[in-house]
Amino acid sequence: MLGEMEELDLNIQNALRSFYDDPAFLEKLGAMAVSIAEDDQRYVPEQLLRLLDRNDQDVELKRRIVEFFNGGSTLDDTAKFILANKEVRPVALEQCAPVLQDFFLKLSERAKEQSSLCKAVMFYGVAMALYEWKDRRRGGVPYDDELHGPIIFSTPSRKKL
């Protein structure tokens, strides 16, 4: 599992290029997740908080992340979405659902010692939120990038995280 997680982290870094090192990386990905979560800001952070709070050295969290991105185009689709929206402005954390606030604060604190893991977790969170967003939009018809086009925010948020 450790080797797979390291390989996934390297793939995320390669896919996001220099944006991966942006000092506001976590905040910007948080803003993307909030923007596409719409009225359901609890679903993704509740799942991720439960995984972060497990007392298993993040084994289950890493397993789920690796499994989610294993095969298919999920990693590339998520990276394209993030790069297309990398100029998003952070959102005001206090205006978000409490569970999202808790998740983001816990992740930010852990990032001081486990930066690459926390970046992968946030990338995973955006991927999960993006999947849910597409699922709500498709109305029973699978989302097709060629037909529907890339998902890009129409205007950047003006709120600050």
mmCIF file of N, CA and C in Angstrom, residues 56-138:
data_model
loop_
_atom_site.group_PDB
_atom_site.id
_atom_site.type_symbol
_atom_site.label_atom_id
_atom_site.label_comp_id
_atom_site.label_asym_id
_atom_site.label_seq_id
_atom_site.Cartn_x
_atom_site.Cartn_y
_atom_site.Cartn_z
ATOM 1 N N ASP A 56 -5.323 4.160 12.754
ATOM 2 C CA ASP A 56 -4.704 3.057 12.012
ATOM 3 C C ASP A 56 -3.532 3.520 11.145
ATOM 4 N N GLN A 57 -2.890 4.613 11.517
ATOM 5 C CA GLN A 57 -1.773 5.189 10.755
ATOM 6 C C GLN A 57 -2.189 5.478 9.307
ATOM 7 N N ASP A 58 -3.432 5.844 9.107
ATOM 8 C CA ASP A 58 -3.987 6.245 7.814
ATOM 9 C C ASP A 58 -4.023 5.113 6.784
ATOM 10 N N VAL A 59 -3.969 3.870 7.232
ATOM 11 C CA VAL A 59 -3.973 2.732 6.313
ATOM 12 C C VAL A 59 -5.257 2.710 5.486
ATOM 13 N N GLU A 60 -6.405 2.830 6.135
ATOM 14 C CA GLU A 60 -7.680 2.782 5.409
ATOM 15 C C GLU A 60 -7.839 3.991 4.497
ATOM 16 N N LEU A 61 -7.438 5.158 4.946
ATOM 17 C CA LEU A 61 -7.492 6.365 4.128
ATOM 18 C C LEU A 61 -6.671 6.182 2.857
ATOM 19 N N LYS A 62 -5.441 5.724 3.005
ATOM 20 C CA LYS A 62 -4.567 5.525 1.848
ATOM 21 C C LYS A 62 -5.127 4.456 0.914
ATOM 22 N N ARG A 63 -5.671 3.396 1.498
ATOM 23 C CA ARG A 63 -6.249 2.333 0.678
ATOM 24 C C ARG A 63 -7.379 2.873 -0.177
ATOM 25 N N ARG A 64 -8.247 3.652 0.429
ATOM 26 C CA ARG A 64 -9.389 4.200 -0.323
ATOM 27 C C ARG A 64 -8.949 5.189 -1.395
ATOM 28 N N ILE A 65 -7.965 6.005 -1.091
ATOM 29 C CA ILE A 65 -7.467 6.960 -2.081
ATOM 30 C C ILE A 65 -6.874 6.215 -3.275
ATOM 31 N N VAL A 66 -6.019 5.249 -2.996
ATOM 32 C CA VAL A 66 -5.393 4.475 -4.077
ATOM 33 C C VAL A 66 -6.460 3.759 -4.892
ATOM 34 N N GLU A 67 -7.427 3.151 -4.211
ATOM 35 C CA GLU A 67 -8.493 2.430 -4.907
ATOM 36 C C GLU A 67 -9.324 3.360 -5.791
ATOM 37 N N PHE A 68 -9.609 4.556 -5.301
ATOM 38 C CA PHE A 68 -10.430 5.521 -6.037
ATOM 39 C C PHE A 68 -9.753 5.930 -7.345
ATOM 40 N N PHE A 69 -8.438 6.109 -7.303
ATOM 41 C CA PHE A 69 -7.709 6.577 -8.487
ATOM 42 C C PHE A 69 -7.095 5.441 -9.310
ATOM 43 N N ASN A 70 -7.292 4.200 -8.891
ATOM 44 C CA ASN A 70 -6.692 3.063 -9.579
ATOM 45 C C ASN A 70 -7.437 2.780 -10.882
ATOM 46 N N GLY A 71 -6.761 2.992 -11.986
ATOM 47 C CA GLY A 71 -7.372 2.737 -13.296
ATOM 48 C C GLY A 71 -8.284 3.874 -13.713
ATOM 49 N N GLY A 72 -8.733 3.827 -14.922
ATOM 50 C CA GLY A 72 -9.637 4.854 -15.426
ATOM 51 C C GLY A 72 -8.949 6.202 -15.565
ATOM 52 N N SER A 73 -9.745 7.221 -15.750
ATOM 53 C CA SER A 73 -9.209 8.563 -15.993
ATOM 54 C C SER A 73 -9.492 9.525 -14.845
ATOM 55 N N THR A 74 -9.859 9.006 -13.680
ATOM 56 C CA THR A 74 -10.248 9.859 -12.560
ATOM 57 C C THR A 74 -9.155 10.847 -12.169
ATOM 58 N N LEU A 75 -7.909 10.381 -12.084
ATOM 59 C CA LEU A 75 -6.812 11.269 -11.706
ATOM 60 C C LEU A 75 -6.641 12.365 -12.754
ATOM 61 N N ASP A 76 -6.613 11.996 -14.016
ATOM 62 C CA ASP A 76 -6.437 12.988 -15.084
ATOM 63 C C ASP A 76 -7.616 13.956 -15.145
ATOM 64 N N ASP A 77 -8.830 13.444 -14.994
ATOM 65 C CA ASP A 77 -10.016 14.308 -15.021
ATOM 66 C C ASP A 77 -9.984 15.315 -13.874
ATOM 67 N N THR A 78 -9.600 14.840 -12.701
ATOM 68 C CA THR A 78 -9.522 15.721 -11.533
ATOM 69 C C THR A 78 -8.429 16.767 -11.729
ATOM 70 N N ALA A 79 -7.276 16.341 -12.231
ATOM 71 C CA ALA A 79 -6.171 17.280 -12.468
ATOM 72 C C ALA A 79 -6.567 18.336 -13.491
ATOM 73 N N LYS A 80 -7.247 17.943 -14.568
ATOM 74 C CA LYS A 80 -7.694 18.913 -15.578
ATOM 75 C C LYS A 80 -8.651 19.928 -14.953
ATOM 76 N N PHE A 81 -9.576 19.438 -14.145
ATOM 77 C CA PHE A 81 -10.521 20.325 -13.468
ATOM 78 C C PHE A 81 -9.784 21.311 -12.570
ATOM 79 N N ILE A 82 -8.841 20.817 -11.784
ATOM 80 C CA ILE A 82 -8.097 21.675 -10.856
ATOM 81 C C ILE A 82 -7.285 22.713 -11.618
ATOM 82 N N LEU A 83 -6.575 22.288 -12.654
ATOM 83 C CA LEU A 83 -5.756 23.234 -13.415
ATOM 84 C C LEU A 83 -6.614 24.269 -14.142
ATOM 85 N N ALA A 84 -7.799 23.887 -14.603
ATOM 86 C CA ALA A 84 -8.691 24.834 -15.277
ATOM 87 C C ALA A 84 -9.244 25.868 -14.304
ATOM 88 N N ASN A 85 -9.218 25.544 -13.004
ATOM 89 C CA ASN A 85 -9.803 26.426 -11.991
ATOM 90 C C ASN A 85 -8.793 26.888 -10.945
ATOM 91 N N LYS A 86 -7.501 26.805 -11.253
ATOM 92 C CA LYS A 86 -6.483 27.108 -10.240
ATOM 93 C C LYS A 86 -6.474 28.560 -9.784
ATOM 94 N N GLU A 87 -7.164 29.428 -10.486
ATOM 95 C CA GLU A 87 -7.227 30.835 -10.069
ATOM 96 C C GLU A 87 -8.400 31.107 -9.127
ATOM 97 N N VAL A 88 -9.107 30.053 -8.727
ATOM 98 C CA VAL A 88 -10.234 30.224 -7.807
ATOM 99 C C VAL A 88 -9.744 30.913 -6.535
ATOM 100 N N ARG A 89 -10.581 31.753 -6.007
ATOM 101 C CA ARG A 89 -10.221 32.440 -4.761
ATOM 102 C C ARG A 89 -10.694 31.610 -3.574
ATOM 103 N N PRO A 90 -9.919 31.606 -2.504
ATOM 104 C CA PRO A 90 -10.364 30.882 -1.302
ATOM 105 C C PRO A 90 -11.702 31.420 -0.804
ATOM 106 N N VAL A 91 -12.450 30.567 -0.098
ATOM 107 C CA VAL A 91 -13.750 30.961 0.446
ATOM 108 C C VAL A 91 -13.615 31.248 1.935
ATOM 109 N N ALA A 92 -14.579 31.972 2.481
ATOM 110 C CA ALA A 92 -14.586 32.268 3.917
ATOM 111 C C ALA A 92 -14.956 30.989 4.660
ATOM 112 N N LEU A 93 -14.020 30.453 5.408
ATOM 113 C CA LEU A 93 -14.227 29.192 6.103
ATOM 114 C C LEU A 93 -15.433 29.256 7.040
ATOM 115 N N GLU A 94 -15.623 30.387 7.683
ATOM 116 C CA GLU A 94 -16.736 30.504 8.639
ATOM 117 C C GLU A 94 -18.108 30.477 7.957
ATOM 118 N N GLN A 95 -18.148 30.595 6.642
ATOM 119 C CA GLN A 95 -19.414 30.525 5.909
ATOM 120 C C GLN A 95 -19.699 29.113 5.397
ATOM 121 N N CYS A 96 -18.798 28.199 5.680
ATOM 122 C CA CYS A 96 -18.955 26.813 5.237
ATOM 123 C C CYS A 96 -19.627 25.987 6.335
ATOM 124 N N ALA A 97 -20.095 24.816 5.969
ATOM 125 C CA ALA A 97 -20.698 23.898 6.938
ATOM 126 C C ALA A 97 -19.676 23.567 8.029
ATOM 127 N N PRO A 98 -20.109 23.419 9.280
ATOM 128 C CA PRO A 98 -19.173 23.127 10.381
ATOM 129 C C PRO A 98 -18.291 21.915 10.126
ATOM 130 N N VAL A 99 -18.820 20.856 9.526
ATOM 131 C CA VAL A 99 -18.011 19.663 9.287
ATOM 132 C C VAL A 99 -16.909 19.965 8.266
ATOM 133 N N LEU A 100 -17.185 20.823 7.319
ATOM 134 C CA LEU A 100 -16.159 21.206 6.355
ATOM 135 C C LEU A 100 -15.085 22.043 7.048
ATOM 136 N N GLN A 101 -15.499 22.907 7.957
ATOM 137 C CA GLN A 101 -14.532 23.684 8.737
ATOM 138 C C GLN A 101 -13.631 22.752 9.548
ATOM 139 N N ASP A 102 -14.248 21.782 10.227
ATOM 140 C CA ASP A 102 -13.479 20.834 11.038
ATOM 141 C C ASP A 102 -12.497 20.053 10.169
ATOM 142 N N PHE A 103 -12.977 19.585 9.022
ATOM 143 C CA PHE A 103 -12.127 18.826 8.111
ATOM 144 C C PHE A 103 -10.940 19.672 7.658
ATOM 145 N N PHE A 104 -11.216 20.875 7.221
ATOM 146 C CA PHE A 104 -10.148 21.708 6.696
ATOM 147 C C PHE A 104 -9.137 22.082 7.777
ATOM 148 N N LEU A 105 -9.611 22.402 8.970
ATOM 149 C CA LEU A 105 -8.696 22.743 10.065
ATOM 150 C C LEU A 105 -7.823 21.545 10.452
ATOM 151 N N LYS A 106 -8.426 20.356 10.513
ATOM 152 C CA LYS A 106 -7.654 19.151 10.839
ATOM 153 C C LYS A 106 -6.613 18.879 9.754
ATOM 154 N N LEU A 107 -7.028 19.009 8.507
ATOM 155 C CA LEU A 107 -6.116 18.754 7.400
ATOM 156 C C LEU A 107 -4.975 19.778 7.391
ATOM 157 N N SER A 108 -5.290 21.032 7.624
ATOM 158 C CA SER A 108 -4.258 22.077 7.658
ATOM 159 C C SER A 108 -3.254 21.832 8.770
ATOM 160 N N GLU A 109 -3.727 21.394 9.916
ATOM 161 C CA GLU A 109 -2.833 21.105 11.034
ATOM 162 C C GLU A 109 -1.924 19.916 10.713
ATOM 163 N N ARG A 110 -2.505 18.873 10.159
ATOM 164 C CA ARG A 110 -1.709 17.683 9.814
ATOM 165 C C ARG A 110 -0.729 17.967 8.680
ATOM 166 N N ALA A 111 -1.055 18.924 7.828
ATOM 167 C CA ALA A 111 -0.187 19.246 6.683
ATOM 168 C C ALA A 111 1.170 19.773 7.138
ATOM 169 N N LYS A 112 1.246 20.271 8.355
ATOM 170 C CA LYS A 112 2.530 20.764 8.868
ATOM 171 C C LYS A 112 3.560 19.638 8.952
ATOM 172 N N GLU A 113 3.084 18.406 9.176
ATOM 173 C CA GLU A 113 3.988 17.259 9.286
ATOM 174 C C GLU A 113 3.818 16.267 8.147
ATOM 175 N N GLN A 114 2.658 16.247 7.510
ATOM 176 C CA GLN A 114 2.368 15.271 6.464
ATOM 177 C C GLN A 114 1.815 15.976 5.228
ATOM 178 N N SER A 115 2.588 16.872 4.689
ATOM 179 C CA SER A 115 2.131 17.710 3.581
ATOM 180 C C SER A 115 1.659 16.914 2.371
ATOM 181 N N SER A 116 2.446 15.962 1.903
ATOM 182 C CA SER A 116 2.057 15.241 0.683
ATOM 183 C C SER A 116 0.809 14.407 0.909
ATOM 184 N N LEU A 117 0.662 13.790 2.085
ATOM 185 C CA LEU A 117 -0.557 13.035 2.368
ATOM 186 C C LEU A 117 -1.763 13.963 2.366
ATOM 187 N N CYS A 118 -1.640 15.111 3.008
ATOM 188 C CA CYS A 118 -2.771 16.040 3.086
ATOM 189 C C CYS A 118 -3.139 16.597 1.719
ATOM 190 N N LYS A 119 -2.149 16.827 0.871
ATOM 191 C CA LYS A 119 -2.441 17.273 -0.493
ATOM 192 C C LYS A 119 -3.173 16.186 -1.257
ATOM 193 N N ALA A 120 -2.780 14.933 -1.065
ATOM 194 C CA ALA A 120 -3.468 13.818 -1.718
ATOM 195 C C ALA A 120 -4.896 13.689 -1.196
ATOM 196 N N VAL A 121 -5.078 13.898 0.108
ATOM 197 C CA VAL A 121 -6.424 13.835 0.695
ATOM 198 C C VAL A 121 -7.306 14.935 0.099
ATOM 199 N N MET A 122 -6.771 16.149 -0.027
ATOM 200 C CA MET A 122 -7.558 17.243 -0.580
ATOM 201 C C MET A 122 -7.851 16.998 -2.062
ATOM 202 N N PHE A 123 -6.881 16.471 -2.786
ATOM 203 C CA PHE A 123 -7.084 16.107 -4.193
ATOM 204 C C PHE A 123 -8.209 15.072 -4.288
ATOM 205 N N TYR A 124 -8.179 14.082 -3.406
ATOM 206 C CA TYR A 124 -9.214 13.055 -3.321
ATOM 207 C C TYR A 124 -10.564 13.692 -3.005
ATOM 208 N N GLY A 125 -10.578 14.641 -2.081
ATOM 209 C CA GLY A 125 -11.822 15.330 -1.736
ATOM 210 C C GLY A 125 -12.411 16.066 -2.924
ATOM 211 N N VAL A 126 -11.572 16.736 -3.704
ATOM 212 C CA VAL A 126 -12.050 17.424 -4.904
ATOM 213 C C VAL A 126 -12.580 16.405 -5.903
ATOM 214 N N ALA A 127 -11.862 15.294 -6.063
ATOM 215 C CA ALA A 127 -12.308 14.250 -6.998
ATOM 216 C C ALA A 127 -13.662 13.691 -6.586
ATOM 217 N N MET A 128 -13.853 13.466 -5.291
ATOM 218 C CA MET A 128 -15.135 12.961 -4.800
ATOM 219 C C MET A 128 -16.245 13.991 -5.030
ATOM 220 N N ALA A 129 -15.968 15.253 -4.716
ATOM 221 C CA ALA A 129 -16.963 16.312 -4.915
ATOM 222 C C ALA A 129 -17.289 16.474 -6.397
ATOM 223 N N LEU A 130 -16.283 16.362 -7.242
ATOM 224 C CA LEU A 130 -16.485 16.469 -8.684
ATOM 225 C C LEU A 130 -17.353 15.317 -9.189
ATOM 226 N N TYR A 131 -17.098 14.124 -8.704
ATOM 227 C CA TYR A 131 -17.908 12.968 -9.076
ATOM 228 C C TYR A 131 -19.369 13.195 -8.674
ATOM 229 N N GLU A 132 -19.576 13.658 -7.441
ATOM 230 C CA GLU A 132 -20.942 13.918 -6.969
ATOM 231 C C GLU A 132 -21.607 15.016 -7.791
ATOM 232 N N TRP A 133 -20.849 16.057 -8.153
ATOM 233 C CA TRP A 133 -21.382 17.155 -8.954
ATOM 234 C C TRP A 133 -21.837 16.635 -10.310
ATOM 235 N N LYS A 134 -20.983 15.844 -10.947
ATOM 236 C CA LYS A 134 -21.333 15.273 -12.248
ATOM 237 C C LYS A 134 -22.555 14.375 -12.133
ATOM 238 N N ASP A 135 -22.616 13.604 -11.058
ATOM 239 C CA ASP A 135 -23.739 12.698 -10.857
ATOM 240 C C ASP A 135 -25.052 13.473 -10.717
ATOM 241 N N ARG A 136 -25.034 14.591 -10.006
ATOM 242 C CA ARG A 136 -26.243 15.417 -9.871
ATOM 243 C C ARG A 136 -26.648 16.034 -11.200
ATOM 244 N N ARG A 137 -25.673 16.411 -12.019
ATOM 245 C CA ARG A 137 -25.942 17.083 -13.282
ATOM 246 C C ARG A 137 -26.421 16.153 -14.396
ATOM 247 N N ARG A 138 -25.979 14.924 -14.342
ATOM 248 C CA ARG A 138 -26.239 14.055 -15.489
ATOM 249 C C ARG A 138 -27.674 13.596 -15.574
#
